[in-house]
Coordinates of C-alpha atoms in Angstrom, one line a residue:
Chain A
X479 CA -2.7 23.3 11.5
X480 CA 0.4 21.5 9.4
X481 CA 3.8 22.5 10.9
X482 CA 6.6 21.5 8.9
X483 CA 10.3 22.3 10.1
X484 CA 13.5 21.8 8.3
X485 CA 12.5 18.5 6.8
X486 CA 15.1 16.3 5.1
X487 CA 14.5 12.9 3.8
X488 CA 17.1 11.0 1.7
X489 CA 17.0 7.7 -0.2
X490 CA 20.2 6.5 0.3
X491 CA 22.9 9.1 -1.5
X492 CA 19.6 11.4 -3.3
X493 CA 18.0 13.7 -1.7
X494 CA 14.2 13.9 -2.3
X495 CA 13.3 16.9 0.2
X496 CA 16.1 19.3 1.6
X497 CA 15.2 21.3 4.7
X498 CA 12.0 22.1 4.3
X499 CA 10.2 24.4 6.5
X500 CA 6.3 25.9 6.0
X501 CA 2.7 26.4 8.0
X502 CA -0.5 26.0 6.9
X503 CA -3.2 27.6 8.8
X504 CA -6.6 25.9 10.0
X505 CA -9.1 25.9 6.6
X506 CA -6.3 26.8 4.2
X507 CA -6.2 25.6 1.2
X508 CA -2.3 25.0 0.0
X509 CA -1.3 23.8 -3.4
X510 CA 2.4 22.0 -3.2
X511 CA 3.0 22.9 -7.3
X512 CA 6.4 21.4 -8.5
X513 CA 7.9 20.2 -12.0
X514 CA 7.8 16.0 -11.3
X515 CA 10.0 14.2 -9.1
X516 CA 10.7 17.8 -7.0
X517 CA 9.9 16.0 -3.5
X518 CA 6.0 17.0 -3.2
X519 CA 5.2 13.4 -3.2
X520 CA 7.8 12.7 -0.4
X521 CA 6.7 15.6 1.6
X522 CA 2.9 14.6 1.7
X523 CA 4.4 10.9 2.6
X524 CA 6.3 12.0 5.7
X525 CA 3.5 14.7 6.7
X526 CA 0.7 11.2 6.4
X527 CA 3.5 9.1 8.3
X528 CA 4.0 6.5 5.9
X529 CA 7.9 7.8 5.8
X530 CA 9.4 9.3 8.2
X531 CA 11.8 11.8 7.5
X532 CA 15.4 11.7 7.9
X533 CA 15.6 14.9 9.6
X534 CA 13.8 17.7 11.1
X535 CA 10.3 17.6 12.6
X536 CA 6.7 18.0 11.3
X537 CA 3.5 18.0 13.2
X538 CA 0.1 18.1 12.1
X539 CA -2.8 18.9 14.3
X540 CA -0.4 19.4 17.2
X541 CA 0.8 16.0 16.8
X542 CA 4.4 15.0 15.5
X543 CA 4.0 12.7 12.6
X544 CA 7.1 10.0 13.8
X545 CA 6.1 10.7 17.6
X546 CA 2.3 10.6 17.9
X547 CA 1.7 9.2 14.8
X548 CA -1.4 7.1 15.2
X549 CA -3.2 10.4 16.8
X550 CA -2.1 11.9 13.2
X551 CA -2.7 9.1 11.1
X552 CA -7.1 9.5 12.8
X553 CA -7.3 13.3 11.5
X554 CA -5.7 13.1 8.0
X555 CA -6.9 11.6 4.9
X556 CA -4.6 11.3 2.4
X557 CA -5.5 10.3 -1.2
X558 CA -1.8 8.9 -2.9
X559 CA -0.9 9.4 -6.5
X560 CA -2.8 6.3 -7.4
X561 CA -5.7 5.4 -5.4
X562 CA -5.3 2.9 -2.7
X563 CA -8.6 1.3 -4.2
X564 CA -9.2 -2.9 -3.4
X565 CA -9.7 -3.6 -6.9
X566 CA -12.3 -6.8 -6.0
X567 CA -14.1 -4.9 -3.4
X568 CA -17.3 -3.0 -3.6
X569 CA -17.6 0.8 -3.7
X570 CA -19.8 0.4 -0.6
X571 CA -18.2 -2.5 1.2
X572 CA -14.6 -0.6 0.5
X573 CA -15.5 2.7 2.0
X574 CA -16.7 0.7 5.4
X575 CA -13.8 -0.7 5.4
X576 CA -12.2 2.1 5.4
X577 CA -14.0 3.9 8.1
X578 CA -13.7 0.8 10.3
X579 CA -10.2 1.2 10.1
X580 CA -10.1 4.9 10.1
X581 CA -12.1 4.4 13.7
X582 CA -15.6 5.6 12.6
X583 CA -17.7 4.7 15.2
X584 CA -20.1 1.5 14.2
X585 CA -23.3 3.6 14.9
X586 CA -22.2 6.1 12.5
X587 CA -20.4 4.1 9.8
X588 CA -23.2 3.8 7.7
X589 CA -24.0 7.9 7.2
X590 CA -20.6 8.7 7.1
X591 CA -19.9 6.4 4.0
X592 CA -23.4 8.1 2.4
X593 CA -21.9 11.1 2.9
X594 CA -18.7 10.6 1.3
X595 CA -20.6 9.2 -1.5
X596 CA -23.5 11.7 -1.7
X597 CA -19.7 14.8 -1.5
X598 CA -17.9 12.8 -4.3
X599 CA -20.9 11.9 -6.8
X600 CA -20.5 8.0 -6.8
X601 CA -24.0 6.5 -5.5
X602 CA -24.6 5.2 -8.3
X603 CA -22.3 2.7 -8.7
X604 CA -21.8 2.3 -4.7
X605 CA -22.4 -1.6 -5.3
X606 CA -20.0 -2.0 -7.9
X607 CA -17.1 -3.9 -8.2
X608 CA -14.1 -1.5 -7.8
X609 CA -12.1 -2.9 -10.6
X610 CA -14.7 -2.1 -13.2
X611 CA -14.6 1.2 -13.0
X612 CA -13.5 4.3 -15.4
X613 CA -10.4 6.4 -14.2
X614 CA -12.7 9.3 -13.2
X615 CA -15.3 6.9 -10.8
X616 CA -12.0 5.4 -9.4
X617 CA -10.3 8.6 -8.7
X618 CA -13.4 10.0 -7.1
X619 CA -13.5 7.0 -5.0
X620 CA -10.7 7.3 -3.7
X621 CA -11.0 11.0 -2.8
X622 CA -14.4 9.6 -0.9
X623 CA -11.6 7.3 0.6
X624 CA -10.0 10.3 2.1
X625 CA -13.3 12.0 3.0
X626 CA -14.9 9.8 4.7
X627 CA -13.9 10.0 8.6
X628 CA -14.2 13.6 8.3
X629 CA -10.6 14.4 8.8
X630 CA -9.4 18.3 9.8
X631 CA -6.6 17.5 7.5
X632 CA -7.0 16.2 3.8
X633 CA -3.8 15.7 1.7
X634 CA -4.5 14.9 -1.9
X635 CA -1.3 14.1 -4.3
X636 CA -2.3 14.8 -8.3
X637 CA -6.2 15.2 -7.3
X638 CA -7.3 15.6 -10.7
X639 CA -4.9 13.3 -12.7
X640 CA -7.1 11.4 -15.4
X641 CA -10.5 13.1 -15.1
X642 CA -11.9 14.8 -17.4
X643 CA -12.2 18.3 -17.8
X644 CA -15.6 18.2 -16.1
X645 CA -14.8 15.9 -13.6
X646 CA -11.9 18.2 -13.4
X647 CA -14.2 21.3 -12.6
X648 CA -16.1 19.2 -10.3
X649 CA -13.2 18.0 -8.0
X650 CA -11.9 21.4 -7.4
X651 CA -15.4 22.7 -6.4
X652 CA -15.8 19.7 -4.1
X653 CA -11.9 20.9 -3.1
X654 CA -13.3 24.4 -2.6
X655 CA -16.5 23.5 -1.0
X656 CA -14.3 21.1 1.2
X657 CA -12.1 24.0 2.6
X658 CA -13.6 25.7 5.5
X659 CA -13.9 22.4 7.5
X660 CA -10.9 20.8 6.2
X661 CA -6.9 22.1 6.1
X662 CA -6.1 21.1 2.6
X663 CA -3.1 20.4 1.0
X664 CA -2.6 19.3 -2.6
X665 CA 0.1 19.0 -4.9
X666 CA -0.3 19.6 -8.7
X667 CA 2.1 20.1 -11.4
X668 CA -1.1 21.8 -13.5
X669 CA -0.7 25.4 -12.6
X670 CA -4.3 26.5 -13.3
X671 CA -5.6 24.0 -11.1
X672 CA -3.5 26.3 -7.9
X673 CA -4.6 29.3 -9.2
X674 CA -8.2 28.1 -9.0
X675 CA -8.4 26.2 -5.9
X676 CA -5.5 27.3 -3.9
X677 CA -5.1 30.6 -1.1
X678 CA -1.4 30.1 -1.5
X679 CA 1.2 27.9 -3.4
X680 CA 5.0 26.2 -2.2
X681 CA 6.4 25.9 -4.7
X682 CA 9.3 23.0 -4.2
X683 CA 12.0 22.0 -6.8
X684 CA 14.7 19.6 -6.4
X685 CA 13.7 19.2 -2.9
X686 CA 14.1 22.6 -1.8
X687 CA 11.2 25.6 -1.2
X688 CA 12.2 27.4 -3.7
X689 CA 8.7 30.1 -2.7
X690 CA 6.1 30.4 -0.5
X691 CA 2.5 33.5 -1.2
X692 CA -0.2 33.9 -1.8
X693 CA -1.2 33.0 -5.9
X694 CA -1.7 37.1 -5.9
X695 CA 1.4 37.8 -4.0
X696 CA 3.6 35.1 -5.6
X697 CA 2.3 36.6 -9.3
X698 CA 2.9 40.1 -8.2
X699 CA 6.3 39.8 -6.1
X700 CA 8.0 38.0 -9.0
X701 CA 6.2 39.6 -12.1
X702 CA 6.6 42.7 -10.6
X703 CA 3.5 44.4 -12.3
X704 CA 3.4 45.1 -16.4
X705 CA 6.1 43.8 -18.8
X706 CA 7.0 45.1 -21.7
X707 CA 8.7 44.2 -24.9
X708 CA 10.2 46.1 -26.9
X709 CA 12.4 45.5 -30.3
X710 CA 14.1 48.7 -32.2
X711 CA 16.8 48.8 -34.4
X712 CA 19.2 51.2 -32.2
X713 CA 22.4 51.0 -29.6
X714 CA 21.3 49.2 -26.6
X715 CA 23.1 51.3 -24.2
X716 CA 20.8 54.8 -25.3
X717 CA 17.5 52.7 -25.4
X718 CA 18.2 51.8 -21.8
X719 CA 19.1 54.8 -21.2
X720 CA 16.4 56.8 -22.5
X721 CA 13.4 54.4 -21.8
X722 CA 14.6 54.7 -18.1
X723 CA 13.6 58.1 -17.6
X724 CA 9.7 57.5 -18.3
X725 CA 7.8 58.3 -15.1
X726 CA 6.8 54.6 -13.2
X727 CA 9.5 52.5 -14.9
X728 CA 11.2 50.4 -12.4
X729 CA 13.8 48.3 -14.3
X730 CA 14.7 47.7 -17.7
X731 CA 16.4 44.7 -19.2
X732 CA 17.6 43.3 -22.5
X733 CA 17.7 40.6 -23.7
X734 CA 19.8 38.4 -26.6
X735 CA 18.7 35.7 -29.2
X736 CA 17.0 38.6 -31.4
X737 CA 18.4 40.6 -34.3
X738 CA 16.9 44.3 -33.0
X739 CA 17.8 45.1 -29.5
X740 CA 15.4 43.7 -27.3
X741 CA 14.3 45.1 -23.8
X742 CA 11.5 44.0 -20.9
X743 CA 10.9 47.2 -19.6
X744 CA 9.1 46.7 -16.0
X745 CA 7.1 49.3 -14.8
X746 CA 3.9 49.8 -11.7
X747 CA 1.0 47.7 -12.4
X748 CA -1.2 50.8 -12.8
X749 CA 1.1 53.3 -15.0
X750 CA 0.4 53.0 -18.5
X751 CA 3.8 53.2 -19.8
X752 CA 3.4 52.4 -23.6
X753 CA 2.2 55.7 -24.8
X754 CA 5.6 57.2 -23.2
X755 CA 7.7 54.5 -24.6
X756 CA 6.2 55.3 -28.5
X757 CA 7.0 58.4 -28.2
X758 CA 10.7 57.9 -27.5
X759 CA 10.9 55.6 -30.4
X760 CA 9.4 58.5 -32.6
X761 CA 11.7 61.1 -31.4
X762 CA 14.5 59.4 -31.6
X763 CA 13.8 57.8 -34.8
X764 CA 14.3 54.7 -33.8
X765 CA 12.8 51.7 -36.4
X766 CA 10.4 49.7 -34.1
X767 CA 9.8 46.4 -35.0
X768 CA 7.5 45.5 -31.3
X769 CA 5.9 46.4 -28.9
X770 CA 3.9 43.9 -26.7
X771 CA 2.8 43.7 -23.0
X772 CA 2.8 40.7 -21.0
X773 CA 0.2 38.9 -18.6
X774 CA 2.6 37.8 -15.9
X775 CA 1.2 34.9 -15.5
X776 CA 1.4 32.2 -12.5
X777 CA 3.1 29.6 -15.1
X778 CA 5.8 32.7 -15.9
X779 CA 6.5 33.1 -12.2
X780 CA 6.6 29.0 -11.9
X781 CA 9.1 28.9 -14.5
X782 CA 11.3 31.7 -13.6
X783 CA 11.9 30.4 -10.4
X784 CA 12.0 26.6 -11.2
X785 CA 14.8 26.8 -14.1
X786 CA 16.7 30.0 -12.3
X787 CA 17.4 26.9 -9.8
X788 CA 19.1 25.3 -12.6
X789 CA 20.5 27.6 -14.0
X790 CA 22.8 28.8 -11.0
X791 CA 23.9 25.4 -10.5
X792 CA 24.8 24.3 -13.3
Chain B
X874 CA -8.9 -5.5 18.3
X875 CA -11.5 -3.7 16.3
X876 CA -8.8 -3.5 13.4
X877 CA -7.6 -6.6 14.0
X878 CA -11.1 -7.6 12.9
X879 CA -11.5 -5.3 10.7
X880 CA -8.5 -6.6 8.3
X881 CA -9.1 -10.0 9.3
X882 CA -12.6 -9.5 7.7
X883 CA -11.5 -7.8 4.8
X884 CA -9.1 -11.0 3.8
X885 CA -12.1 -13.0 4.3
X886 CA -14.1 -11.8 1.8
X887 CA -11.5 -11.2 -0.2
X888 CA -10.5 -15.1 -0.4
X889 CA -14.1 -16.3 -0.9
X890 CA -15.5 -13.1 -3.0
X891 CA -13.1 -14.5 -5.5
X892 CA -12.5 -17.9 -6.8
X893 CA -9.0 -18.2 -5.0
X894 CA -10.6 -19.9 -1.4
X895 CA -12.5 -21.8 -4.0
X896 CA -10.2 -23.4 -6.1
X897 CA -7.6 -23.9 -3.2
X898 CA -10.2 -25.8 -1.4
X899 CA -11.8 -27.9 -4.1
X900 CA -8.5 -28.8 -5.6
X901 CA -6.8 -29.5 -1.9
X902 CA -9.7 -32.0 -0.9
X903 CA -10.0 -33.6 -4.9
X904 CA -5.6 -34.4 -4.3
X905 CA -6.7 -35.1 -0.3
X906 CA -9.2 -37.6 -1.8
X907 CA -7.2 -39.4 -4.1
X908 CA -4.6 -40.3 -2.0
X909 CA -7.5 -41.3 0.7
X910 CA -9.1 -43.5 -1.6
X911 CA -5.6 -45.1 -2.4
X912 CA -4.7 -45.7 1.2
X913 CA -7.7 -46.9 2.0
X914 CA -8.2 -49.0 -0.7
X915 CA -4.5 -50.7 -0.1
X916 CA -5.6 -51.3 3.1
X917 CA -8.7 -52.9 3.0
X918 CA -6.9 -55.3 0.5
X919 CA -4.2 -55.6 2.8
X920 CA -6.9 -56.7 5.6
X921 CA -8.3 -59.6 3.4
X922 CA -5.1 -60.7 2.4
X923 CA -3.7 -61.1 6.4
X924 CA -8.1 -62.8 6.6
X925 CA -6.8 -65.2 4.0
X926 CA -3.6 -66.1 5.3
X927 CA -5.3 -66.8 9.3
X928 CA -8.1 -69.1 7.5
X929 CA -5.4 -70.8 6.2
X930 CA -3.3 -72.0 8.8
X931 CA -6.0 -72.1 10.6
X932 CA -5.1 -69.1 13.4
X933 CA -7.4 -66.4 15.1
X934 CA -7.2 -63.2 12.6
X935 CA -5.1 -60.9 13.1
X936 CA -6.3 -57.5 14.2
X937 CA -5.2 -54.6 12.1
X938 CA -5.1 -50.8 13.1
X939 CA -6.3 -48.4 11.3
X940 CA -5.3 -45.7 12.9
X941 CA -1.3 -46.6 12.3
X942 CA -2.0 -48.2 8.9
X943 CA -4.3 -45.5 7.6
X944 CA -4.8 -42.8 9.2
X945 CA -1.5 -42.1 10.0
X946 CA -0.3 -42.0 6.4
X947 CA -3.0 -40.1 5.6
X948 CA -1.9 -37.2 8.2
X949 CA 1.4 -37.1 6.6
X950 CA -0.3 -36.5 2.7
X951 CA -2.1 -33.7 4.2
X952 CA 1.0 -32.3 5.8
X953 CA 2.6 -32.6 2.5
X954 CA -0.1 -31.2 0.3
X955 CA -0.7 -28.6 2.4
X956 CA 3.1 -27.4 1.2
X957 CA 2.0 -27.2 -1.4
X958 CA -1.5 -25.4 -1.5
X959 CA -0.5 -22.3 1.7
X960 CA 1.8 -20.5 -0.2
X961 CA -0.9 -20.0 -2.6
X962 CA -3.0 -18.9 0.1
X963 CA -0.4 -16.5 1.8
X964 CA 1.8 -15.1 -1.4
X965 CA -1.3 -11.9 -2.3
X966 CA -1.3 -11.2 1.7
X967 CA 1.2 -8.5 1.4
X968 CA 2.5 -8.2 -1.9
X969 CA -0.6 -7.5 -3.7
X970 CA -1.2 -4.5 -1.2
X971 CA 2.2 -3.2 -2.5
X972 CA 2.0 -3.8 -6.1
X973 CA -1.3 -1.8 -6.2
X974 CA -0.4 0.4 -3.7
X975 CA -2.9 0.0 -0.7
X976 CA -0.6 -0.6 1.4
X977 CA -0.6 3.6 1.9
X978 CA -4.2 3.4 2.9
X979 CA -3.2 0.4 5.8
X980 CA -0.1 2.5 6.1
X981 CA -2.4 5.9 6.8
X982 CA -4.7 4.7 9.1
X983 CA -4.9 4.3 12.5
X984 CA -4.1 0.9 12.9
X985 CA -0.5 -1.1 14.0
X986 CA 1.1 -3.3 12.1
X987 CA 0.5 -5.5 14.5
X988 CA -2.2 -5.6 13.9
X989 CA -2.4 -5.6 10.2
X990 CA -0.4 -8.8 10.4
X991 CA -1.9 -10.8 12.7
X992 CA -5.4 -10.1 10.8
X993 CA -3.7 -11.4 7.8
X994 CA -2.2 -14.3 9.2
X995 CA -5.3 -15.6 10.9
X996 CA -7.4 -15.1 8.0
X997 CA -4.8 -17.3 5.9
X998 CA -5.2 -19.8 9.3
X999 CA -9.0 -19.9 9.1
X1000 CA -8.6 -20.9 5.5
X1001 CA -6.8 -23.5 6.1
X1002 CA -9.0 -24.8 8.7
X1003 CA -11.9 -25.0 6.6
X1004 CA -9.5 -26.7 3.9
X1005 CA -8.5 -28.8 6.8
X1006 CA -12.3 -29.8 8.1
X1007 CA -13.1 -30.4 4.3
X1008 CA -11.2 -33.6 5.4
X1009 CA -13.2 -34.3 8.3
X1010 CA -15.8 -35.9 5.7
X1011 CA -12.8 -38.7 5.1
X1012 CA -12.8 -39.3 8.4
X1013 CA -16.3 -39.9 8.8
X1014 CA -15.9 -42.9 6.6
X1015 CA -13.4 -44.8 8.5
X1016 CA -15.4 -44.3 11.7
X1017 CA -18.6 -45.3 9.2
X1018 CA -16.7 -48.5 8.3
X1019 CA -14.7 -49.2 10.7
X1020 CA -13.3 -48.2 14.5
X1021 CA -10.3 -45.8 14.6
X1022 CA -9.2 -44.6 17.8
X1023 CA -10.3 -40.9 18.1
X1024 CA -7.3 -39.5 20.1
X1025 CA -4.4 -40.2 16.9
X1026 CA -7.5 -38.4 15.5
X1027 CA -7.3 -35.9 17.5
X1028 CA -3.8 -35.0 17.8
X1029 CA -3.0 -35.5 14.2
X1030 CA -5.3 -31.9 13.5
X1031 CA -4.2 -30.6 15.8
X1032 CA -0.7 -31.0 14.7
X1033 CA -1.4 -31.1 11.0
X1034 CA -3.1 -27.7 12.0
X1035 CA 0.1 -26.0 13.6
X1036 CA 2.1 -27.2 11.2
X1037 CA 0.0 -25.0 9.0
X1038 CA 0.2 -22.1 10.6
X1039 CA 3.9 -22.4 10.2
X1040 CA 3.4 -22.5 6.8
X1041 CA 1.6 -19.5 6.9
X1042 CA 3.3 -17.1 9.0
X1043 CA 6.6 -17.4 6.7
X1044 CA 4.1 -16.9 3.7
X1045 CA 3.1 -13.7 5.5
X1046 CA 6.8 -12.5 5.7
X1047 CA 7.9 -13.8 2.3
X1048 CA 4.9 -12.1 1.1
X1049 CA 6.0 -8.2 2.8
X1050 CA 9.6 -8.8 1.5
X1051 CA 8.2 -8.5 -2.6
X1052 CA 5.6 -6.5 -4.4
X1053 CA 5.4 -10.1 -6.7
X1054 CA 3.2 -12.7 -5.5
X1055 CA 5.2 -15.6 -7.5
X1056 CA 8.6 -14.6 -5.8
X1057 CA 6.4 -14.6 -2.3
X1058 CA 5.6 -18.5 -2.7
X1059 CA 8.4 -20.0 -4.3
X1060 CA 10.5 -18.4 -1.9
X1061 CA 8.0 -19.7 1.3
X1062 CA 7.7 -22.9 -0.8
X1063 CA 11.3 -23.8 -0.8
X1064 CA 12.1 -21.6 2.5
X1065 CA 9.8 -24.5 4.0
X1066 CA 10.9 -27.1 2.1
X1067 CA 14.5 -26.9 3.7
X1068 CA 12.7 -27.1 7.3
X1069 CA 11.0 -29.9 6.0
X1070 CA 14.0 -32.2 4.7
X1071 CA 16.6 -30.8 6.8
X1072 CA 16.5 -33.6 9.3
X1073 CA 16.8 -36.2 6.4
X1074 CA 20.6 -35.5 6.6
X1075 CA 21.6 -36.5 10.0
X1076 CA 22.2 -39.8 9.6
X1077 CA 24.9 -39.3 7.3
X1078 CA 26.3 -36.5 10.0
X1079 CA 27.5 -36.7 13.0
X1080 CA 24.9 -37.7 16.0
X1081 CA 25.6 -34.9 17.8
X1082 CA 24.9 -32.2 14.5
X1083 CA 22.0 -34.7 12.9
X1084 CA 20.2 -35.3 16.1
X1085 CA 20.0 -31.2 16.1
X1086 CA 19.3 -30.8 12.8
X1087 CA 16.6 -33.0 13.7
X1088 CA 15.1 -31.2 16.1
X1089 CA 14.7 -28.1 13.3
X1090 CA 12.8 -30.4 10.9
X1091 CA 9.2 -29.9 10.3
X1092 CA 8.3 -32.6 9.7
X1093 CA 10.1 -34.6 12.5
X1094 CA 7.7 -33.0 15.2
X1095 CA 5.1 -34.0 13.2
X1096 CA 5.7 -37.5 14.0
X1097 CA 4.7 -37.6 17.6
X1098 CA 1.3 -35.7 16.8
X1099 CA 0.3 -38.5 13.7
X1100 CA 1.2 -41.4 16.2
X1101 CA -1.2 -40.0 19.0
X1102 CA 1.1 -38.4 21.3
X1103 CA 1.4 -35.0 22.7
X1104 CA 4.4 -33.4 23.9
X1105 CA 4.8 -29.6 25.0
X1106 CA 8.2 -29.9 23.2
X1107 CA 6.5 -30.5 19.7
X1108 CA 3.7 -28.0 20.1
X1109 CA 6.6 -25.1 22.3
X1110 CA 8.4 -26.1 18.3
X1111 CA 5.7 -25.1 16.2
X1112 CA 4.6 -21.9 18.1
X1113 CA 8.4 -20.7 17.7
X1114 CA 8.0 -21.1 14.0
X1115 CA 5.0 -19.1 13.7
X1116 CA 6.1 -16.8 16.4
X1117 CA 9.3 -16.1 14.5
X1118 CA 7.8 -15.9 10.9
X1119 CA 5.4 -13.5 12.6
X1120 CA 8.2 -11.3 14.3
X1121 CA 9.9 -11.2 10.9
X1122 CA 7.1 -10.0 9.2
X1123 CA 6.6 -7.4 11.3
X1124 CA 10.2 -6.0 11.9
X1125 CA 10.3 -6.4 7.5
X1126 CA 6.9 -4.4 7.9
X1127 CA 8.4 -1.6 10.1
X1128 CA 11.7 -1.3 8.3
X1129 CA 9.9 -1.1 4.9
X1130 CA 9.4 2.8 6.4
X1131 CA 12.8 3.7 6.5
X1132 CA 14.1 1.7 3.6
X1133 CA 10.9 3.8 1.5
X1134 CA 10.7 1.0 -1.1

C-alpha cells in the first residue's frame, strides 16, 4: 500500500530524512516512533505530497507521490501535528468543506460527514464554532477531517497529543477499529502507544531508520529474552567465567558504575537461571548485593537504539 | 470547477460570517459617502454661482456637466479608498492558512494550487464588487436630482472594478509570502502605491522615459475610464497586471513546497 524507497530530504544543509526505505501492507497499522526532530513529520509530509523528497521515490496505493500527487491525495487522510482547522467555521460546515475538496460526491456528502462525526463522537458539537472547542474536541475534529472521505490510507501525526487519558484510550480504540479497512501510519514519541495500537514499528532517529519490526519481534530481538543484573563483590573475570557455564546463558556482560562487580546475564527466554546463579554465588562464597530480573520493554529497545546511534557518532 | 467553487464559497462565508466584510464595507461606504457629500455640495454651490453671474450679465445660463465635475472626482476618490481597504481584505487569504496550518489540508487535498488561488482571488473580488455596488446608491441620487450621462458612469465603474482586481491579485501574492497579515497588507499597500505614483515623476525625466513610466502607472490608465473612454489598451493593461499578480502567487505557492516553509 505504501512503498518508500531511499527517500531523502534536505532543508538547506540540514538533513531531515536520510535514505529512508520501508513498506506498509494493506490494512496494517504501523507506528512511526522516534524522539522529537527525528524526521517523522518530514517523512509523513513527503507521503502526503505536502513536501517533495529531495531524492528517492515513494508510492501510495500504487501512485507516485510526486508524479501522480492528485491521485495520492484522493486516497489519503492526513492529520498533521496541529489539526488544520478553520477556527471560525462550524464543525459540520468545516467537515462538509473538507468532504467537498476531497472529492466526495454531493449525494454522499451528508452521510460521509455524519459517519465521520459518529466515529469520532463529535456529534454533540456539530453546530459549534471550532475556535470555542476544547483541545480534545479539536483533535477529534481533526481526526474526523482525515476520515471524512473514507480514504485507503490514514496518516496521523501524533494523534493523541493534548487529549486526556480517557480520550487517549478512545482514540486508540478508534484507530484500532479503523485498521481493517484503512492502512494507517501514525507517529508518536509515546512508547506505550505503539505497543498498544500498532502491529509494526518503524523506529527513526536523526533521519535514519534504525529498526523495523513487529512490536513483539523488536522486543525479542533486541532484548534477548530475560536479563538478570547480578552484583557481587568478586573479580570480574571469575564472575564472567563461572556464570557463563550455566546452561541457557547466552551472554554475560560487565557494566561499570557500581562499586561492586555488576554483570548483565542474558539467557534464553524460557530458561529460569536465577537458582543456578544463586548456587554459583554461594559455592564461590561471593558476597551478594543484588540479583534482579528485568523485563525488557519497548522503551529499553527504543533507548538502546536511539542512544547507541549517538554513542557511535561522537 | 467544483474545487474552485468550494474554495470560493468557503472564503465568502468566512468574510461574511466574521465582522471583516461588514466593517470593511461599512467603513468604505461611510468614507465614500462623506466625500460624495463634499463633492456634490461643492458642485451645487458652483452651479448657483454660475447662475447668479449669468443673471447679472443677462446671459444664457451656462450648462454645468455633472459627469465631469462631480462623478469623475467621485470615481477618483473611490479608486483611492479601494487602495486603503483592499489590502485589508486580501491580507489573510494565504497568511492565515499558513499561520494556522490549514495550508497543510489545502495542499494535501486533491485541489490544484491554481484552483485555490483563483477561488481566493474571486472571493476577494466579489467582496470588492459588493463594496462598489453600495456606492450605486450615491449615483442614484445624482440621477434623481440631475441628469448625468450613463456612459461615463458605466465605464468608470468598469475601470474601478478592474483597478480593484489589480490590487486584489497582488494582495493575494503578498499574502502567499508571509504568515503575518500585517506584513502582507503593508507590502501590498506600498507596492500598489508605487505603481500608482510612478507616473508623477514623468515630468522630471526625459520625455521617452517619462512616457514609459506613466504607461506603467495604475492611475493614468484609469483616467480614460473615468472620462467615459473605453480603450482596449487600458483594459489589456489591467488584465495583464492582474495576470502577473496571480502568476506570481502561483509561483510563490509552488515554490513553498520546495522550500518547505
